[in-house]
Coordinates of C-alpha atoms in Angstrom, one line a residue:
M1 CA 0.2 0.1 -0.1
S2 CA 1.3 3.4 -1.0
V3 CA 2.0 5.9 2.0
S4 CA -1.1 8.1 0.4
R5 CA -3.4 5.4 0.5
R6 CA -2.6 4.6 4.1
A7 CA -3.1 8.1 4.8
L8 CA -6.3 8.5 3.2
L9 CA -7.6 5.4 5.3
R10 CA -6.2 6.7 8.7
S11 CA -7.9 10.1 7.9
A12 CA -11.3 8.4 7.1
V13 CA -11.0 6.3 10.3
A14 CA -10.3 9.4 12.4
A15 CA -13.1 11.7 10.7
V16 CA -16.3 12.3 12.8
P17 CA -18.3 13.1 11.1
V18 CA -17.3 12.5 7.3
V19 CA -19.7 14.9 6.1
A20 CA -21.0 13.9 2.4
L21 CA -18.9 10.9 2.1
A22 CA -16.5 10.8 -0.8
G23 CA -18.2 8.9 -3.8
A24 CA -21.6 9.7 -2.4
L25 CA -24.2 9.5 -5.6
P26 CA -27.6 10.3 -4.2
G27 CA -30.2 9.0 -6.7
T28 CA -27.7 8.1 -9.5
A29 CA -28.6 5.0 -11.6
W30 CA -26.0 2.5 -12.1
A31 CA -27.3 1.6 -15.5
A32 CA -30.0 2.4 -18.0
G33 CA -33.1 0.2 -17.4
T34 CA -32.2 -0.4 -13.8
Q35 CA -34.3 0.4 -11.0
W36 CA -31.3 0.4 -8.5
E37 CA -29.7 3.6 -7.5
D38 CA -26.3 4.1 -6.1
T39 CA -26.6 6.2 -3.1
Y40 CA -22.8 6.0 -2.2
K41 CA -19.7 4.5 -4.0
A42 CA -16.5 3.9 -2.0
A43 CA -13.6 6.1 -3.0
A44 CA -10.3 4.5 -4.6
G45 CA -8.4 3.2 -1.5
E46 CA -11.4 2.8 1.0
S47 CA -11.5 -0.6 2.4
F48 CA -15.0 -1.0 3.9
V49 CA -16.8 -4.4 5.3
F50 CA -20.6 -4.0 6.1
A51 CA -22.2 -5.8 9.0
E52 CA -25.9 -4.6 9.2
M53 CA -28.2 -1.8 8.0
E54 CA -31.6 -0.6 9.3
F55 CA -34.0 2.4 8.8
D56 CA -36.4 4.0 11.3
P57 CA -40.0 4.9 10.6
T58 CA -38.9 8.5 9.3
G59 CA -36.7 7.1 6.5
A60 CA -33.3 7.8 8.3
G61 CA -31.0 5.1 8.8
W62 CA -27.8 3.3 9.8
L63 CA -25.2 1.2 8.3
V64 CA -22.4 -0.4 10.4
G65 CA -19.2 -2.2 9.8
D66 CA -15.5 -1.4 9.7
I67 CA -13.1 0.7 7.7
G68 CA -9.8 -1.1 7.1
W69 CA -6.0 -0.6 6.1
F70 CA -3.2 -2.8 5.3
P71 CA 0.0 -1.5 7.2
D72 CA 2.1 -4.1 5.5
G73 CA 0.9 -3.6 2.0
M74 CA -2.1 -5.2 0.0
W75 CA -0.8 -8.9 0.9
G76 CA -0.5 -8.2 4.6
P77 CA -2.8 -8.4 7.6
R78 CA -5.8 -6.0 7.5
E79 CA -6.4 -3.8 10.4
S80 CA -9.7 -2.0 11.0
S81 CA -11.7 0.4 12.9
G82 CA -15.3 0.7 13.7
F83 CA -17.3 2.8 11.3
A84 CA -21.0 3.8 10.9
W85 CA -22.8 5.4 8.0
G86 CA -25.8 7.5 8.9
W87 CA -28.7 8.2 6.3
N88 CA -30.5 11.3 6.6
G89 CA -33.0 10.8 3.7
T90 CA -30.6 12.8 1.2
K91 CA -26.9 11.7 2.1
W92 CA -24.6 9.4 4.0
T93 CA -22.5 11.0 6.9
G94 CA -19.5 8.7 8.3
Y95 CA -18.7 8.4 12.0
G96 CA -15.2 6.6 12.6
A97 CA -12.7 6.3 15.4
T98 CA -13.6 9.5 17.4
S99 CA -17.3 8.2 17.8
F100 CA -16.0 4.4 18.3
P101 CA -12.6 4.7 20.1
D102 CA -10.6 1.4 20.2
I103 CA -13.5 -0.5 18.6
I104 CA -12.2 -2.9 15.8
R105 CA -15.5 -3.4 14.2
L106 CA -19.4 -2.5 14.5
T107 CA -21.5 -5.8 14.2
A108 CA -25.1 -4.9 14.5
V109 CA -27.5 -1.8 14.5
A110 CA -31.1 -1.1 15.5
A111 CA -32.8 2.3 14.3
A112 CA -35.9 3.4 16.1
A113 CA -35.7 7.2 15.8
R114 CA -33.5 9.9 14.6
N115 CA -32.6 10.2 18.2
D116 CA -32.6 6.6 19.2
A117 CA -30.4 4.0 17.7
W118 CA -28.2 1.5 19.0
A119 CA -25.0 -0.4 17.7
L120 CA -22.6 -2.9 19.0
G121 CA -19.2 -2.9 18.7
E122 CA -15.9 -5.0 19.5
R123 CA -13.1 -4.2 21.3
W124 CA -9.9 -6.4 22.0
D125 CA -9.2 -6.8 25.8
K126 CA -5.3 -7.3 26.2
T127 CA -5.5 -8.4 29.6
A128 CA -8.3 -10.9 29.3
M129 CA -6.9 -11.7 25.5
R130 CA -10.4 -11.7 24.1
M131 CA -13.2 -9.7 22.6
L132 CA -15.5 -7.4 24.4
S133 CA -19.0 -6.4 23.2
I134 CA -19.5 -2.7 23.6
P135 CA -23.2 -1.3 23.1
F136 CA -23.3 2.3 21.9
H137 CA -26.3 4.7 21.8
W138 CA -27.2 7.3 19.4
D139 CA -29.3 10.3 20.9
G140 CA -29.5 12.4 17.9
T141 CA -26.2 14.2 18.1
A142 CA -23.4 11.5 19.3
W143 CA -22.7 8.0 19.9
T144 CA -21.9 7.1 23.6
V145 CA -21.1 3.9 25.3
R146 CA -24.0 2.1 27.1
S147 CA -22.4 -1.0 28.5
Q148 CA -23.9 -1.1 31.9
G149 CA -24.8 -4.8 32.7
A150 CA -23.3 -6.0 29.1
S151 CA -20.1 -7.4 30.4
G152 CA -19.7 -11.2 30.9
G153 CA -20.7 -12.2 27.3
E154 CA -20.5 -11.5 23.6
L155 CA -23.5 -9.8 22.1
T156 CA -24.0 -10.1 18.3
A157 CA -27.3 -8.5 17.6
V158 CA -29.6 -5.8 18.9
A159 CA -33.2 -4.4 18.0
G160 CA -35.9 -2.2 19.6
S161 CA -36.1 1.2 21.0
G162 CA -36.6 3.1 24.4
T163 CA -36.7 0.7 27.5
N164 CA -37.8 -2.3 25.2
A165 CA -34.2 -2.5 23.3
W166 CA -32.8 -6.0 23.3
A167 CA -29.3 -7.2 22.7
V168 CA -28.6 -11.3 22.3
G169 CA -25.7 -13.4 22.0
R170 CA -24.0 -15.7 24.3
Q171 CA -22.4 -15.7 27.7
G172 CA -19.8 -17.6 29.7
V173 CA -17.3 -20.0 28.3
A174 CA -17.1 -22.6 25.6
P175 CA -19.8 -24.4 25.2
Y176 CA -21.4 -20.9 26.1
T177 CA -25.2 -20.4 27.0
A178 CA -27.6 -18.2 25.1
S179 CA -28.0 -14.6 26.4
M180 CA -31.1 -12.2 25.7
R181 CA -30.8 -8.6 27.4
R182 CA -33.2 -5.9 28.0
W183 CA -32.3 -2.2 28.3
N184 CA -34.4 -0.8 31.1
G185 CA -33.2 2.7 30.7
S186 CA -29.9 2.6 32.8
T187 CA -28.8 -0.9 32.5
W188 CA -29.0 -4.2 30.6
T189 CA -30.5 -7.0 32.5
E190 CA -30.5 -10.8 31.6
T191 CA -33.8 -12.5 30.8
A192 CA -34.5 -15.9 32.2
L193 CA -34.2 -18.5 29.5
P194 CA -36.0 -22.0 29.7
A195 CA -34.0 -24.7 31.4
D196 CA -33.5 -27.0 28.7
V197 CA -31.9 -23.9 26.7
R198 CA -29.8 -23.0 29.5
D199 CA -28.3 -26.5 29.6
K200 CA -27.3 -26.3 26.0
G201 CA -24.4 -24.7 24.2
A202 CA -26.1 -22.0 22.5
T203 CA -25.5 -18.7 20.6
L204 CA -28.2 -16.1 19.4
R205 CA -27.5 -14.6 16.0
A206 CA -30.5 -12.3 15.1
V207 CA -33.1 -10.5 17.4
Q208 CA -36.3 -8.7 16.3
V209 CA -38.7 -6.7 18.4
T210 CA -42.3 -6.9 17.0
G211 CA -44.3 -5.1 19.7
P212 CA -44.0 -4.3 23.7
N213 CA -44.7 -7.9 24.4
E214 CA -43.1 -9.9 21.6
V215 CA -39.6 -10.5 20.9
W216 CA -37.8 -13.3 18.6
A217 CA -34.3 -14.5 18.6
V218 CA -32.7 -17.0 16.7
G219 CA -29.3 -18.8 16.6
E220 CA -28.0 -22.4 17.1
Y221 CA -27.3 -24.8 20.0
T222 CA -25.7 -28.0 20.5
P223 CA -27.4 -30.8 22.4
V224 CA -26.5 -32.0 25.9
S225 CA -25.7 -35.4 24.5
G226 CA -23.4 -33.8 22.1
G227 CA -23.3 -33.7 18.3
S228 CA -23.6 -31.1 15.6
A229 CA -25.2 -27.6 16.0
K230 CA -29.0 -27.2 15.2
P231 CA -31.2 -24.2 14.6
L232 CA -32.5 -22.4 18.0
V233 CA -35.7 -20.1 17.9
L234 CA -37.0 -18.4 20.9
R235 CA -39.8 -16.1 21.5
W236 CA -40.5 -14.0 24.4
D237 CA -44.4 -13.2 25.0
G238 CA -43.9 -10.1 27.6
T239 CA -43.2 -12.3 30.5
T240 CA -41.5 -15.7 29.6
V241 CA -39.3 -16.9 26.9
T242 CA -40.0 -20.1 25.4
Q243 CA -38.5 -22.4 22.5
V244 CA -40.0 -22.5 19.5
A245 CA -39.6 -26.0 17.3
S246 CA -36.6 -26.0 15.2
P247 CA -37.4 -25.2 11.5
L248 CA -35.1 -28.0 10.6
G249 CA -36.6 -30.5 13.0
T250 CA -33.9 -32.9 14.2
A251 CA -31.5 -32.0 11.3
N252 CA -28.3 -29.9 11.6
G253 CA -27.9 -26.2 10.8
Y254 CA -27.6 -22.6 12.0
A255 CA -30.0 -19.8 11.9
T256 CA -28.6 -16.5 11.1
A257 CA -31.2 -14.3 9.5
L258 CA -34.8 -13.4 11.1
Q259 CA -37.7 -11.4 9.6
V260 CA -41.2 -11.3 11.2
K261 CA -43.7 -10.4 8.4
G262 CA -47.4 -9.8 9.6
G263 CA -48.5 -13.2 11.1
E264 CA -45.5 -14.9 9.6
V265 CA -41.9 -15.5 10.9
W266 CA -39.0 -16.2 8.5
V267 CA -36.1 -17.9 9.8
A268 CA -32.9 -18.6 7.3
G269 CA -29.5 -19.8 7.5
S270 CA -27.3 -22.8 6.7
K271 CA -28.0 -26.3 6.9
A272 CA -26.1 -29.4 5.8
G273 CA -25.6 -29.4 1.9
G274 CA -26.7 -25.8 1.5
S275 CA -29.0 -23.2 2.9
Y276 CA -32.7 -22.8 3.8
A277 CA -35.4 -20.0 4.5
A278 CA -38.2 -21.5 6.7
R279 CA -41.6 -19.9 7.3
W280 CA -43.5 -20.4 10.5
N281 CA -47.1 -19.9 10.5
G282 CA -47.9 -20.2 14.2
S283 CA -47.8 -23.9 14.3
S284 CA -45.5 -25.6 12.0
W285 CA -42.6 -24.7 9.7
T286 CA -42.4 -24.8 5.9
V287 CA -38.9 -25.1 4.6
F288 CA -37.5 -23.6 1.2
S289 CA -34.1 -23.8 -0.5
P290 CA -33.8 -20.4 -2.6
T291 CA -30.2 -20.6 -2.8
T292 CA -27.3 -23.2 -2.1
A293 CA -25.1 -20.3 -0.8
Q294 CA -25.9 -19.5 2.9
I295 CA -28.6 -16.8 3.3
T296 CA -27.1 -13.7 5.0
S297 CA -30.0 -11.3 5.5
L298 CA -33.7 -11.1 5.1
A299 CA -35.6 -7.8 4.3
L300 CA -39.0 -6.6 3.1
Y301 CA -39.3 -4.8 -0.1
G302 CA -43.0 -3.5 0.3
T303 CA -45.1 -6.6 0.9
E304 CA -42.5 -9.0 -0.4
L305 CA -39.8 -10.7 1.2
R306 CA -36.1 -10.6 -0.1
A307 CA -33.1 -12.5 0.7
S308 CA -29.4 -12.3 0.1
D309 CA -26.9 -14.9 0.2
S310 CA -23.0 -15.1 0.7
G311 CA -22.4 -14.8 -3.2
G312 CA -24.1 -11.5 -3.2
K313 CA -27.3 -12.5 -5.1
V314 CA -30.8 -11.6 -4.4
F315 CA -34.1 -13.7 -4.1
R316 CA -37.6 -12.8 -4.2
W317 CA -40.5 -14.5 -2.3
D318 CA -43.8 -13.1 -3.8
G319 CA -46.0 -15.1 -1.3
T320 CA -46.2 -18.5 -3.2
A321 CA -42.6 -19.4 -4.4
W322 CA -38.9 -18.2 -4.3
S323 CA -37.1 -16.9 -7.3
A324 CA -34.0 -14.9 -8.5
A325 CA -34.4 -11.2 -8.3
S326 CA -32.1 -8.3 -9.4
A327 CA -29.1 -7.2 -7.6
P328 CA -27.5 -3.9 -8.1
R329 CA -24.6 -5.0 -10.2
P330 CA -24.5 -7.8 -12.8
A331 CA -21.7 -9.6 -10.6
T332 CA -21.6 -9.6 -6.9
F333 CA -19.4 -10.9 -4.2
G334 CA -19.3 -11.3 -0.4
T335 CA -22.0 -11.2 2.1
P336 CA -24.2 -8.1 1.3
K337 CA -26.7 -6.6 3.7
L338 CA -30.3 -5.9 2.8
A339 CA -32.8 -3.7 4.6
G340 CA -36.1 -2.3 4.0
G341 CA -37.0 1.1 4.1
P342 CA -40.4 2.6 5.6
D343 CA -41.5 3.9 2.0
G344 CA -41.3 0.4 0.8
S345 CA -37.9 0.7 -0.7
L346 CA -35.0 -2.0 -0.7
W347 CA -31.5 -1.1 0.3
Y348 CA -28.3 -3.1 -0.5
A349 CA -24.9 -2.7 0.7
G350 CA -22.1 -4.9 -0.8
F351 CA -19.6 -5.4 -3.3
G352 CA -20.0 -5.8 -7.1
G353 CA -18.8 -5.0 -10.8
V354 CA -19.9 -5.1 -14.4
D355 CA -18.8 -8.9 -14.7
E356 CA -17.2 -11.7 -12.6
A357 CA -13.8 -10.4 -13.3
H358 CA -14.6 -7.3 -11.7
K359 CA -16.9 -8.2 -9.0
Y360 CA -14.4 -7.2 -6.3
D361 CA -14.2 -3.6 -7.8
E362 CA -16.9 -1.8 -6.3
T363 CA -18.0 -1.1 -2.8
F364 CA -21.4 0.6 -2.9
I365 CA -24.8 1.2 -1.2
A366 CA -27.7 1.0 -3.5
R367 CA -31.5 1.7 -3.2
L368 CA -34.5 -0.1 -5.1
R369 CA -37.4 2.3 -4.8
P370 CA -41.0 1.1 -4.2

């Protein structure tokens, strides 16, 4: 890496905020005949990795991840710093190391209002020699640490608002136990899980708050008797957390994505030999296989459901069947993140190019209008 490129990246990491991020192209269509519009394209030398994106009811939103650089050159190890992009309805604004000191990466985000958002970050603890999960809250002006009660575990996902914000993950040491924590306005408090879940090695990967008395969380567990991981689905009803039947029955697999759509609950992830997307109707699961690559995110596009996989492709559920859907680039790469906007739009953050040989070329955030 040249000195000038390294300086560019370190400058971007420290800039808070990076107003009107370089490469921002609000409303610019990628190519004639497509509906996807670029709202941001990374400038040359910028190395971003996206983790999660969400929009609030006003149309403002957040996208979190990290910005990286290669101190020993492009073939050396990558270093990174937590980074967040805020969308105000017109442009993206960046928040770097000054907002998230010593954070290696941001891993999850929840956007409830323009003055109420949550993000999870990871910080390396040199004494304990392990990663620490650090929750941050956005009050409309700045990101501040809200880690009271969050120590002693690894948080992987966050959702909700006000005093009904939830963070999930795992706690303890391997084989770990699942963790669901609720923010009461001053601290994170652990929610009791069913005894048979506490006895399993488990990690929760995604959470969604659907009302004041309903929270869903998914991940995986390892049976007490041993063996491979199986999908884990939990539901809080305002009082008690209960375990819902696994979407794969007794088969092995992981649950990494969650989307509650009306009276349906969709869970997606990986299984032996490929991936799956499963629909819960309140009493039973129906399992589909939209793609063989792992499904990495689910999002609503108006009344329809969309899924993205680890190859960057997008798939559409129209209420009857799954089919391939358009992506912002002809060739895509990596694990893109999808999010639905309150106006019925669909958002995609990822990597792509004009063909397979150039699918690594561009890092971008695109929008598909309603």
